[in-house]
């Protein structure tokens, strides 16, 4: 019995309720930061009291009767599989609020957005903590509604359609998931995930396992998303506001893949073994298809959305191998993708906010000159995403491929070798689209850029030596309003470079952001990363580097856990 | 002692971090002086850790020379018998563990010395070369990062650690080729370099998987000691060869290297001539026992090398861009090393690697001096520079002599070692490789002589250029470049001239001797090539001696249209496929989704027809149902 998991779910819920109090509503964002910071502290506390000597066991459990008539229990807990995701969720939500403080949503109604995001956090954390199948499903569903509103109310031009597609598609998936969960319940007679996982499928007939795996897998595959069930994703990502995209890519997609690791594979091992070749085939099809789709995209946010299809393909390939190393890779890639794609969407949002468009053709080139920090960080995030060793993106994909090289004994090895080869080519295509995008957007000279309203800015001048358009509030900030606005210090630096100096610069510039934002958006000059943006981005950068250089930080937690999930019999 | 190895690797890494993070720290209040401060700081960050690393490497070599003889029968075991290994931690992955291991033996130290010396020379040179460059801090930091990554490859004791360094080198190469990214061509060259090498690296990673899984661990010692069936070894080494071909710019993945000359000239010297491209050869030497146990792989390597050395040498003969001449010559020389490896002599390959590293870095630094002076890369803009640039002339002459293999320069000895190794080689492709190698010696003499004569002799063709576009060096007023640029060239000239003598002395200590017969033959062939070019040039100094190629000149200049073929066969089809995927996604995959929505709406429209509010219809339907049920009940019971 531990109060920590309950507090993790209760604090954001109470926070959301309290946000309706008028006194709180006036400073909604500050309230949101406070609540999400408290949740982050709780999550870090959870990680601190977690016993790393036995990460395979469920720890800090709380198990209360919930609906005794049906045998449902309010059962929460963490192990090595869920702990990183809980912390990731708390961190990303907190960073979203920090970002929100400097960049209020375009649609206004900030208080509403804060409430929505807090409810979203309840669902996301609950999903990763739940240890009862139906409780898992409830939290899984709780997430949909706030995300629908985030897209439908604060999204871009095509938000209505995207939001409807998102909710209908994922609800349909959830319905199938529920059927699968009910099959498990009727066959095994319990909803307790720990007990079910401990049995490793004994007590459920093979045919029922296959059926249940199919239903659960399809439901989760919509969320993950797996090709060809992915088409809700690009629309939702493109239309969602920055914070929505970040949470959608950073956490919501992980709920699907987490379901594979927590439910589908350990509870239904025979079903998994029977359907793993199909899962693998769809996974690598997604890798190749997603990468190719990225190669021909024009819209920056849409491209990053499709890149998620490719990256989640690696996660699914790792699961499909049914080996400890493959599952390890999948879980690592999960966390890495959350960090990296979260950062990418933050950056894409920053670009869209400044240029007024995310269309690569209209963005033109020369971002490294116009926005050195944003451009450098974008380079960093892309390099991390394409799987450079030494950054977080590499290990997950490498281990997933290694899992496919020698899949579980029950699976056809030649087939998985083909999968591995396709996945390997997928990494080349991944590098191709990211580098082409960087080449288009960050390199070259800024000449073709258009501004959302009004004439093109003279800042986009032909001479690289010409100073950029001066800040209108320059008199108020006499001392170099920004090193970033000078024509000289333009380095394609690796992002860490922003560091303290960058934060200071951002602070100086950030003052003007909110004042200048309201009137005449077209006249707003380009300003580089603000303090709030840097505060939201740099933790992600630090973690990407940390996990890249020291993968053991994550693998030491997940390795024993996945070994116990698979049972000793399945591993080769 | 392993701490020293770690320090050697980490110092440049720390320098890179400092260069990126700290060069502008606190300079905002300095006003116009901020740039100078940042520049000076970056220079210190670049040079001091590099210098310390170099000193530590030399110390390491000395301590290895006196170490206990534990290396097992490799060519360096006489000279540098010591051996150190240290593991920081073992990462459990669920199957084959990854051990974060560094190791240090004769091979590492030999290559390590080359890396740190060339890197230090390039950093010093860059201080002058990039003086007016606002992005110098990031540039020097990337060079430091590259040095660190290359040292990680050299000292890695685990294949995954090696792969990490291998890929980070590729990233640095990308960032540095694209240093002047305002020009789209540079950006394209950078992307091409990364993608082509990455394609090979996928094979490399899979090769590591095969070896690691078969041996039960990625530690290099475990892999080399494990008893792996030959079929597995052949598969693994062939896969590794893909990565080697990518990094070392061998056929068919060589096309990125000539384009990579878009980067600043010091980068061409460091990365694309002396060190990174040598990494592929180094890795083969590192895993040589595995390659020796897989003869078919060595045969493939031999054929690839034979095709590459001659083709690249012919291409070098026809280029007009001085740096591209040197780039093709690099491909050709790397192919020599590959041929030596294929013939079974890692000693000859490593000997040529080190001497080539010295003389090719020298040639590039000298080319940079020339380009700095002329303001253009094109040989047709040069000529008669002997008087204006006397120091450059002499140092570059040494470099060309070494390249052509003229005694007593280092290239003569190392190339002779390679040729005699190839001559004694076995395997079905040996006659082909040997013929190609000998022919290439002649062509090498020819293109070296052409570049030398066209640059330093004949009529001066220097035209004053206006402000040069980015990517071309600056126009200088003075006669010679600043001293910080001349010194590194002068220092590198020493090993380029003398390394061969030293190496052959060390070789004879190890029982390897210069074979004077084949040496004389190759010298004669080289002189013949050079002589033909000289005769042609003599008859018409203002014309390009490349005209001796006749109708083959254009194909050679275009490097036999390999680039065009790749664009037509790979790049464009992939892009077309990508557009097709986007169309399919919108019409078919998403079309099915939207279609299901429309179908549902249509169905609901049909069902709505029944709900039209007409009570009579409802009652009729109810009655019909009743009748149906009644009839069914009667019939079925």
mmCIF file of N, CA, C and O in Angstrom, chain A residues 165 228 230-231 289 292-293 295 306 325 328 368-369 386 388-389 394 398 402 405-406 420 424 427-428 432 435 439-440 443-445 480 490-492 494 496-497 550 552 555 559, chain B residues 20-21 24 28 89-93 95 100 135 138 142 160 163-164 167-168 171 174 181-182 184 187 194-195 198 202 206 209-210 213 470 574 577-578 581-582 585 589-590 593:
data_model
loop_
_atom_site.group_PDB
_atom_site.id
_atom_site.type_symbol
_atom_site.label_atom_id
_atom_site.label_comp_id
_atom_site.label_asym_id
_atom_site.label_seq_id
_atom_site.Cartn_x
_atom_site.Cartn_y
_atom_site.Cartn_z
ATOM 1 N N UNK A 165 -11.976 13.114 -36.651
ATOM 2 C CA UNK A 165 -11.315 11.901 -37.135
ATOM 3 C C UNK A 165 -10.546 11.231 -36.007
ATOM 4 O O UNK A 165 -10.608 10.018 -35.834
ATOM 5 N N UNK A 228 -1.536 0.079 -41.406
ATOM 6 C CA UNK A 228 -2.125 1.239 -42.093
ATOM 7 C C UNK A 228 -3.213 1.918 -41.274
ATOM 8 O O UNK A 228 -4.132 2.477 -41.854
ATOM 9 N N UNK A 230 -2.893 4.512 -39.392
ATOM 10 C CA UNK A 230 -2.230 5.700 -38.859
ATOM 11 C C UNK A 230 -2.830 7.009 -39.331
ATOM 12 O O UNK A 230 -2.369 8.061 -38.905
ATOM 13 N N UNK A 231 -3.824 6.982 -40.196
ATOM 14 C CA UNK A 231 -4.118 8.241 -40.901
ATOM 15 C C UNK A 231 -4.757 9.304 -40.021
ATOM 16 O O UNK A 231 -4.819 10.448 -40.421
ATOM 17 N N UNK A 289 7.150 2.872 -45.143
ATOM 18 C CA UNK A 289 6.092 3.739 -45.653
ATOM 19 C C UNK A 289 6.151 5.115 -44.998
ATOM 20 O O UNK A 289 6.065 6.155 -45.670
ATOM 21 N N UNK A 292 9.143 7.066 -46.344
ATOM 22 C CA UNK A 292 8.931 7.550 -47.706
ATOM 23 C C UNK A 292 7.930 8.695 -47.706
ATOM 24 O O UNK A 292 8.095 9.676 -48.438
ATOM 25 N N UNK A 293 6.900 8.562 -46.877
ATOM 26 C CA UNK A 293 5.907 9.635 -46.835
ATOM 27 C C UNK A 293 6.544 10.933 -46.347
ATOM 28 O O UNK A 293 6.224 12.006 -46.840
ATOM 29 N N UNK A 295 9.535 11.836 -46.840
ATOM 30 C CA UNK A 295 10.440 12.360 -47.865
ATOM 31 C C UNK A 295 9.712 13.327 -48.793
ATOM 32 O O UNK A 295 10.333 14.216 -49.374
ATOM 33 N N UNK A 306 4.527 12.029 -39.595
ATOM 34 C CA UNK A 306 4.798 10.784 -40.318
ATOM 35 C C UNK A 306 6.064 10.115 -39.799
ATOM 36 O O UNK A 306 6.188 8.884 -39.834
ATOM 37 N N UNK A 325 15.681 -8.625 -25.684
ATOM 38 C CA UNK A 325 16.417 -7.495 -26.260
ATOM 39 C C UNK A 325 15.497 -6.667 -27.153
ATOM 40 O O UNK A 325 15.568 -5.429 -27.174
ATOM 41 N N UNK A 328 13.276 -4.660 -24.853
ATOM 42 C CA UNK A 328 14.125 -3.596 -24.317
ATOM 43 C C UNK A 328 14.258 -2.461 -25.303
ATOM 44 O O UNK A 328 14.124 -1.289 -24.958
ATOM 45 N N UNK A 368 19.320 28.988 -39.898
ATOM 46 C CA UNK A 368 20.474 29.076 -39.009
ATOM 47 C C UNK A 368 20.965 30.512 -38.907
ATOM 48 O O UNK A 368 21.609 30.879 -37.939
ATOM 49 N N UNK A 369 20.656 31.335 -39.916
ATOM 50 C CA UNK A 369 21.057 32.730 -39.813
ATOM 51 C C UNK A 369 19.977 33.565 -39.121
ATOM 52 O O UNK A 369 20.276 34.409 -38.283
ATOM 53 N N UNK A 386 17.279 10.777 -36.038
ATOM 54 C CA UNK A 386 17.700 9.829 -37.078
ATOM 55 C C UNK A 386 18.596 8.749 -36.515
ATOM 56 O O UNK A 386 19.122 7.917 -37.260
ATOM 57 N N UNK A 388 21.483 8.821 -34.172
ATOM 58 C CA UNK A 388 22.935 8.907 -34.075
ATOM 59 C C UNK A 388 23.380 8.295 -32.754
ATOM 60 O O UNK A 388 22.847 8.631 -31.699
ATOM 61 N N UNK A 389 24.346 7.392 -32.771
ATOM 62 C CA UNK A 389 24.861 6.851 -31.509
ATOM 63 C C UNK A 389 25.408 7.990 -30.654
ATOM 64 O O UNK A 389 25.971 8.932 -31.178
ATOM 65 N N UNK A 394 19.364 6.305 -30.846
ATOM 66 C CA UNK A 394 20.090 5.165 -31.442
ATOM 67 C C UNK A 394 19.764 3.848 -30.756
ATOM 68 O O UNK A 394 19.479 2.854 -31.417
ATOM 69 N N UNK A 398 18.585 0.339 -32.463
ATOM 70 C CA UNK A 398 19.617 -0.687 -32.603
ATOM 71 C C UNK A 398 19.170 -1.975 -31.916
ATOM 72 O O UNK A 398 19.282 -3.068 -32.500
ATOM 73 N N UNK A 402 18.436 -5.623 -33.394
ATOM 74 C CA UNK A 402 19.151 -6.790 -32.871
ATOM 75 C C UNK A 402 18.155 -7.875 -32.465
ATOM 76 O O UNK A 402 18.406 -9.074 -32.655
ATOM 77 N N UNK A 405 17.162 -9.600 -35.456
ATOM 78 C CA UNK A 405 18.214 -10.461 -36.024
ATOM 79 C C UNK A 405 18.100 -11.882 -35.477
ATOM 80 O O UNK A 405 18.322 -12.851 -36.202
ATOM 81 N N UNK A 406 17.761 -11.986 -34.194
ATOM 82 C CA UNK A 406 17.556 -13.319 -33.647
ATOM 83 C C UNK A 406 16.253 -13.331 -32.865
ATOM 84 O O UNK A 406 16.244 -13.117 -31.654
ATOM 85 N N UNK A 420 14.530 -7.141 -40.599
ATOM 86 C CA UNK A 420 15.671 -6.369 -40.123
ATOM 87 C C UNK A 420 16.295 -5.560 -41.266
ATOM 88 O O UNK A 420 16.621 -4.381 -41.098
ATOM 89 N N UNK A 424 16.662 -1.644 -41.517
ATOM 90 C CA UNK A 424 17.946 -0.980 -41.724
ATOM 91 C C UNK A 424 17.871 0.046 -42.834
ATOM 92 O O UNK A 424 18.369 1.167 -42.701
ATOM 93 N N UNK A 427 16.322 3.156 -41.682
ATOM 94 C CA UNK A 427 17.146 4.149 -40.991
ATOM 95 C C UNK A 427 17.832 5.077 -41.986
ATOM 96 O O UNK A 427 18.028 6.259 -41.710
ATOM 97 N N UNK A 428 18.196 4.525 -43.150
ATOM 98 C CA UNK A 428 18.807 5.402 -44.163
ATOM 99 C C UNK A 428 17.776 6.405 -44.665
ATOM 100 O O UNK A 428 18.065 7.608 -44.816
ATOM 101 N N UNK A 432 17.635 10.387 -44.547
ATOM 102 C CA UNK A 432 17.453 11.155 -45.783
ATOM 103 C C UNK A 432 16.421 12.254 -45.588
ATOM 104 O O UNK A 432 16.663 13.417 -45.910
ATOM 105 N N UNK A 435 17.643 15.039 -43.123
ATOM 106 C CA UNK A 435 18.715 15.899 -43.629
ATOM 107 C C UNK A 435 18.214 16.762 -44.778
ATOM 108 O O UNK A 435 18.626 17.918 -44.915
ATOM 109 N N UNK A 439 18.380 20.669 -44.764
ATOM 110 C CA UNK A 439 19.036 21.359 -45.857
ATOM 111 C C UNK A 439 18.114 22.429 -46.443
ATOM 112 O O UNK A 439 18.530 23.535 -46.748
ATOM 113 N N UNK A 440 16.846 22.109 -46.565
ATOM 114 C CA UNK A 440 15.892 23.051 -47.131
ATOM 115 C C UNK A 440 15.634 24.231 -46.216
ATOM 116 O O UNK A 440 15.536 25.362 -46.657
ATOM 117 N N UNK A 443 19.526 25.558 -44.020
ATOM 118 C CA UNK A 443 20.656 25.995 -44.841
ATOM 119 C C UNK A 443 20.175 26.985 -45.900
ATOM 120 O O UNK A 443 18.987 27.289 -46.001
ATOM 121 N N UNK A 444 21.101 27.410 -46.700
ATOM 122 C CA UNK A 444 20.737 28.337 -47.758
ATOM 123 C C UNK A 444 20.563 29.743 -47.223
ATOM 124 O O UNK A 444 20.891 30.047 -46.072
ATOM 125 N N UNK A 445 20.090 30.604 -48.090
ATOM 126 C CA UNK A 445 19.891 32.000 -47.676
ATOM 127 C C UNK A 445 18.414 32.273 -47.519
ATOM 128 O O UNK A 445 17.595 31.737 -48.243
ATOM 129 N N UNK A 480 22.242 45.412 -26.587
ATOM 130 C CA UNK A 480 22.103 44.259 -27.497
ATOM 131 C C UNK A 480 20.841 43.468 -27.170
ATOM 132 O O UNK A 480 20.931 42.458 -26.493
ATOM 133 N N UNK A 490 26.390 33.550 -35.627
ATOM 134 C CA UNK A 490 25.446 32.604 -36.189
ATOM 135 C C UNK A 490 26.145 31.295 -36.377
ATOM 136 O O UNK A 490 26.832 31.087 -37.355
ATOM 137 N N UNK A 491 25.961 30.440 -35.414
ATOM 138 C CA UNK A 491 26.691 29.196 -35.528
ATOM 139 C C UNK A 491 25.713 28.062 -35.632
ATOM 140 O O UNK A 491 24.700 28.044 -34.965
ATOM 141 N N UNK A 492 26.021 27.130 -36.454
ATOM 142 C CA UNK A 492 25.189 25.922 -36.454
ATOM 143 C C UNK A 492 25.602 25.097 -35.261
ATOM 144 O O UNK A 492 26.004 23.947 -35.383
ATOM 145 N N UNK A 494 25.853 22.959 -31.916
ATOM 146 C CA UNK A 494 25.051 21.931 -31.303
ATOM 147 C C UNK A 494 24.386 22.599 -30.114
ATOM 148 O O UNK A 494 24.988 23.366 -29.402
ATOM 149 N N UNK A 496 23.381 22.458 -27.078
ATOM 150 C CA UNK A 496 23.739 22.772 -25.730
ATOM 151 C C UNK A 496 24.267 24.172 -25.666
ATOM 152 O O UNK A 496 24.197 24.844 -24.657
ATOM 153 N N UNK A 497 24.790 24.620 -26.803
ATOM 154 C CA UNK A 497 25.422 25.905 -26.885
ATOM 155 C C UNK A 497 24.565 27.034 -26.380
ATOM 156 O O UNK A 497 25.075 28.061 -26.021
ATOM 157 N N UNK A 550 24.622 7.296 -21.761
ATOM 158 C CA UNK A 550 24.592 6.317 -20.686
ATOM 159 C C UNK A 550 23.300 5.505 -20.783
ATOM 160 O O UNK A 550 22.399 5.636 -19.972
ATOM 161 N N UNK A 552 22.635 2.705 -20.048
ATOM 162 C CA UNK A 552 22.401 1.808 -18.929
ATOM 163 C C UNK A 552 21.399 2.395 -17.943
ATOM 164 O O UNK A 552 20.711 1.651 -17.235
ATOM 165 N N UNK A 555 18.321 0.948 -19.439
ATOM 166 C CA UNK A 555 18.319 -0.496 -19.676
ATOM 167 C C UNK A 555 18.407 -1.279 -18.379
ATOM 168 O O UNK A 555 17.835 -2.365 -18.259
ATOM 169 N N UNK A 559 15.641 -4.134 -18.309
ATOM 170 C CA UNK A 559 16.063 -5.483 -18.671
ATOM 171 C C UNK A 559 15.464 -6.569 -17.780
ATOM 172 O O UNK A 559 14.848 -7.507 -18.284
ATOM 173 N N UNK B 20 31.642 24.747 -27.932
ATOM 174 C CA UNK B 20 30.262 25.047 -28.281
ATOM 175 C C UNK B 20 29.581 25.882 -27.212
ATOM 176 O O UNK B 20 28.776 26.755 -27.519
ATOM 177 N N UNK B 21 29.907 25.613 -25.948
ATOM 178 C CA UNK B 21 29.131 26.231 -24.879
ATOM 179 C C UNK B 21 29.767 27.501 -24.345
ATOM 180 O O UNK B 21 29.067 28.401 -23.904
ATOM 181 N N UNK B 24 31.294 32.053 -26.201
ATOM 182 C CA UNK B 24 30.662 33.371 -26.147
ATOM 183 C C UNK B 24 30.141 33.707 -24.761
ATOM 184 O O UNK B 24 29.454 34.693 -24.590
ATOM 185 N N UNK B 28 28.953 39.233 -24.105
ATOM 186 C CA UNK B 28 27.941 40.108 -24.686
ATOM 187 C C UNK B 28 28.200 41.579 -24.361
ATOM 188 O O UNK B 28 27.782 42.465 -25.088
ATOM 189 N N UNK B 89 31.928 -0.398 -17.821
ATOM 190 C CA UNK B 89 30.752 -1.091 -17.330
ATOM 191 C C UNK B 89 30.240 -2.008 -18.432
ATOM 192 O O UNK B 89 30.597 -1.842 -19.591
ATOM 193 N N UNK B 90 29.427 -2.952 -18.055
ATOM 194 C CA UNK B 90 28.806 -3.842 -19.030
ATOM 195 C C UNK B 90 27.314 -3.551 -19.036
ATOM 196 O O UNK B 90 26.670 -3.545 -17.996
ATOM 197 N N UNK B 91 26.788 -3.266 -20.222
ATOM 198 C CA UNK B 91 25.369 -2.947 -20.344
ATOM 199 C C UNK B 91 24.642 -4.210 -20.775
ATOM 200 O O UNK B 91 24.891 -4.747 -21.852
ATOM 201 N N UNK B 92 23.749 -4.663 -19.899
ATOM 202 C CA UNK B 92 22.959 -5.843 -20.259
ATOM 203 C C UNK B 92 21.839 -5.411 -21.190
ATOM 204 O O UNK B 92 21.111 -4.466 -20.917
ATOM 205 N N UNK B 93 21.706 -6.072 -22.318
ATOM 206 C CA UNK B 93 20.657 -5.696 -23.250
ATOM 207 C C UNK B 93 19.542 -6.717 -23.296
ATOM 208 O O UNK B 93 18.551 -6.516 -23.957
ATOM 209 N N UNK B 95 20.174 -9.736 -24.492
ATOM 210 C CA UNK B 95 20.818 -10.863 -25.180
ATOM 211 C C UNK B 95 22.328 -10.672 -25.102
ATOM 212 O O UNK B 95 22.941 -11.011 -24.108
ATOM 213 N N UNK B 100 31.364 -1.310 -22.285
ATOM 214 C CA UNK B 100 32.002 -0.029 -22.600
ATOM 215 C C UNK B 100 33.492 -0.191 -22.317
ATOM 216 O O UNK B 100 33.952 0.029 -21.211
ATOM 217 N N UNK B 135 31.881 31.919 -37.804
ATOM 218 C CA UNK B 135 31.476 30.646 -37.198
ATOM 219 C C UNK B 135 32.675 29.791 -36.832
ATOM 220 O O UNK B 135 32.566 28.574 -36.716
ATOM 221 N N UNK B 138 32.297 27.270 -33.660
ATOM 222 C CA UNK B 138 31.614 25.995 -33.850
ATOM 223 C C UNK B 138 32.446 25.092 -34.757
ATOM 224 O O UNK B 138 32.503 23.882 -34.566
ATOM 225 N N UNK B 142 33.654 21.381 -33.747
ATOM 226 C CA UNK B 142 33.315 20.172 -34.503
ATOM 227 C C UNK B 142 34.574 19.393 -34.871
ATOM 228 O O UNK B 142 34.563 18.162 -34.899
ATOM 229 N N UNK B 160 30.363 -2.130 -30.496
ATOM 230 C CA UNK B 160 29.311 -1.108 -30.459
ATOM 231 C C UNK B 160 29.908 0.257 -30.117
ATOM 232 O O UNK B 160 29.504 1.282 -30.677
ATOM 233 N N UNK B 163 31.327 1.467 -33.185
ATOM 234 C CA UNK B 163 30.286 1.950 -34.098
ATOM 235 C C UNK B 163 29.813 3.342 -33.696
ATOM 236 O O UNK B 163 29.533 4.180 -34.567
ATOM 237 N N UNK B 164 29.756 3.595 -32.383
ATOM 238 C CA UNK B 164 29.328 4.923 -31.943
ATOM 239 C C UNK B 164 30.301 5.980 -32.456
ATOM 240 O O UNK B 164 29.892 6.989 -33.043
ATOM 241 N N UNK B 167 29.943 6.527 -36.266
ATOM 242 C CA UNK B 167 28.813 7.327 -36.734
ATOM 243 C C UNK B 167 28.978 8.800 -36.363
ATOM 244 O O UNK B 167 28.581 9.680 -37.131
ATOM 245 N N UNK B 168 29.556 9.055 -35.188
ATOM 246 C CA UNK B 168 29.727 10.462 -34.808
ATOM 247 C C UNK B 168 30.707 11.131 -35.767
ATOM 248 O O UNK B 168 30.536 12.288 -36.131
ATOM 249 N N UNK B 171 28.740 12.251 -38.587
ATOM 250 C CA UNK B 171 27.992 13.478 -38.314
ATOM 251 C C UNK B 171 28.910 14.690 -38.426
ATOM 252 O O UNK B 171 28.554 15.695 -39.041
ATOM 253 N N UNK B 174 29.524 15.555 -41.860
ATOM 254 C CA UNK B 174 28.354 16.260 -42.418
ATOM 255 C C UNK B 174 28.367 17.726 -42.024
ATOM 256 O O UNK B 174 28.195 18.624 -42.858
ATOM 257 N N UNK B 181 27.028 26.788 -45.236
ATOM 258 C CA UNK B 181 25.741 26.270 -45.680
ATOM 259 C C UNK B 181 24.911 27.273 -46.446
ATOM 260 O O UNK B 181 23.834 26.954 -46.925
ATOM 261 N N UNK B 182 25.399 28.509 -46.555
ATOM 262 C CA UNK B 182 24.628 29.476 -47.337
ATOM 263 C C UNK B 182 24.526 29.010 -48.785
ATOM 264 O O UNK B 182 23.557 29.310 -49.475
ATOM 265 N N UNK B 184 23.823 26.348 -51.412
ATOM 266 C CA UNK B 184 23.055 25.096 -51.450
ATOM 267 C C UNK B 184 23.904 23.908 -51.884
ATOM 268 O O UNK B 184 23.671 22.784 -51.470
ATOM 269 N N UNK B 187 25.528 22.344 -48.966
ATOM 270 C CA UNK B 187 24.544 21.627 -48.176
ATOM 271 C C UNK B 187 24.237 20.274 -48.810
ATOM 272 O O UNK B 187 24.168 19.254 -48.136
ATOM 273 N N UNK B 194 26.687 12.159 -45.897
ATOM 274 C CA UNK B 194 26.116 11.441 -44.750
ATOM 275 C C UNK B 194 25.307 10.244 -45.221
ATOM 276 O O UNK B 194 25.428 9.147 -44.669
ATOM 277 N N UNK B 195 24.503 10.444 -46.250
ATOM 278 C CA UNK B 195 23.596 9.366 -46.652
ATOM 279 C C UNK B 195 24.346 8.194 -47.259
ATOM 280 O O UNK B 195 24.036 7.036 -46.983
ATOM 281 N N UNK B 198 26.037 6.406 -44.589
ATOM 282 C CA UNK B 198 25.056 5.746 -43.713
ATOM 283 C C UNK B 198 24.552 4.455 -44.343
ATOM 284 O O UNK B 198 24.310 3.470 -43.651
ATOM 285 N N UNK B 202 24.714 0.776 -42.386
ATOM 286 C CA UNK B 202 23.675 -0.193 -42.050
ATOM 287 C C UNK B 202 24.249 -1.603 -42.185
ATOM 288 O O UNK B 202 24.100 -2.448 -41.291
ATOM 289 N N UNK B 206 24.892 -4.443 -39.209
ATOM 290 C CA UNK B 206 24.426 -5.824 -39.301
ATOM 291 C C UNK B 206 25.604 -6.796 -39.197
ATOM 292 O O UNK B 206 25.489 -7.863 -38.593
ATOM 293 N N UNK B 209 26.245 -7.185 -35.691
ATOM 294 C CA UNK B 209 25.255 -8.087 -35.099
ATOM 295 C C UNK B 209 25.678 -9.540 -35.318
ATOM 296 O O UNK B 209 25.632 -10.359 -34.397
ATOM 297 N N UNK B 210 26.046 -9.846 -36.558
ATOM 298 C CA UNK B 210 26.381 -11.233 -36.877
ATOM 299 C C UNK B 210 27.554 -11.695 -36.024
ATOM 300 O O UNK B 210 27.509 -12.758 -35.393
ATOM 301 N N UNK B 213 26.580 -11.713 -32.130
ATOM 302 C CA UNK B 213 25.685 -12.786 -31.735
ATOM 303 C C UNK B 213 26.393 -14.134 -31.808
ATOM 304 O O UNK B 213 26.206 -14.992 -30.938
ATOM 305 N N UNK B 470 31.021 32.273 -50.500
ATOM 306 C CA UNK B 470 31.374 31.352 -49.418
ATOM 307 C C UNK B 470 31.688 29.984 -49.989
ATOM 308 O O UNK B 470 31.078 29.553 -50.961
ATOM 309 N N UNK B 574 13.547 6.784 -55.750
ATOM 310 C CA UNK B 574 13.104 6.849 -54.351
ATOM 311 C C UNK B 574 12.191 8.049 -54.147
ATOM 312 O O UNK B 574 11.142 7.958 -53.503
ATOM 313 N N UNK B 577 8.927 7.283 -55.668
ATOM 314 C CA UNK B 577 8.199 6.358 -54.789
ATOM 315 C C UNK B 577 7.609 7.117 -53.606
ATOM 316 O O UNK B 577 6.471 6.861 -53.185
ATOM 317 N N UNK B 578 8.398 8.055 -53.079
ATOM 318 C CA UNK B 578 7.910 8.824 -51.935
ATOM 319 C C UNK B 578 6.658 9.601 -52.311
ATOM 320 O O UNK B 578 5.676 9.629 -51.560
ATOM 321 N N UNK B 581 3.818 7.292 -52.490
ATOM 322 C CA UNK B 581 3.330 6.901 -51.166
ATOM 323 C C UNK B 581 2.416 7.986 -50.608
ATOM 324 O O UNK B 581 1.361 7.695 -50.045
ATOM 325 N N UNK B 582 2.816 9.236 -50.788
ATOM 326 C CA UNK B 582 1.976 10.311 -50.266
ATOM 327 C C UNK B 582 0.615 10.308 -50.957
ATOM 328 O O UNK B 582 -0.433 10.458 -50.318
ATOM 329 N N UNK B 585 -1.322 7.396 -49.686
ATOM 330 C CA UNK B 585 -1.779 7.625 -48.328
ATOM 331 C C UNK B 585 -3.033 8.487 -48.321
ATOM 332 O O UNK B 585 -3.973 8.229 -47.590
ATOM 333 N N UNK B 589 -5.269 4.802 -48.386
ATOM 334 C CA UNK B 589 -5.318 4.458 -46.961
ATOM 335 C C UNK B 589 -6.283 5.385 -46.230
ATOM 336 O O UNK B 589 -7.211 4.944 -45.546
ATOM 337 N N UNK B 590 -6.069 6.693 -46.423
ATOM 338 C CA UNK B 590 -6.987 7.602 -45.766
ATOM 339 C C UNK B 590 -8.324 7.626 -46.500
ATOM 340 O O UNK B 590 -9.367 7.867 -45.899
ATOM 341 N N UNK B 593 -10.537 5.271 -44.955
ATOM 342 C CA UNK B 593 -11.075 5.774 -43.689
ATOM 343 C C UNK B 593 -12.224 6.736 -43.955
ATOM 344 O O UNK B 593 -13.319 6.610 -43.403
#
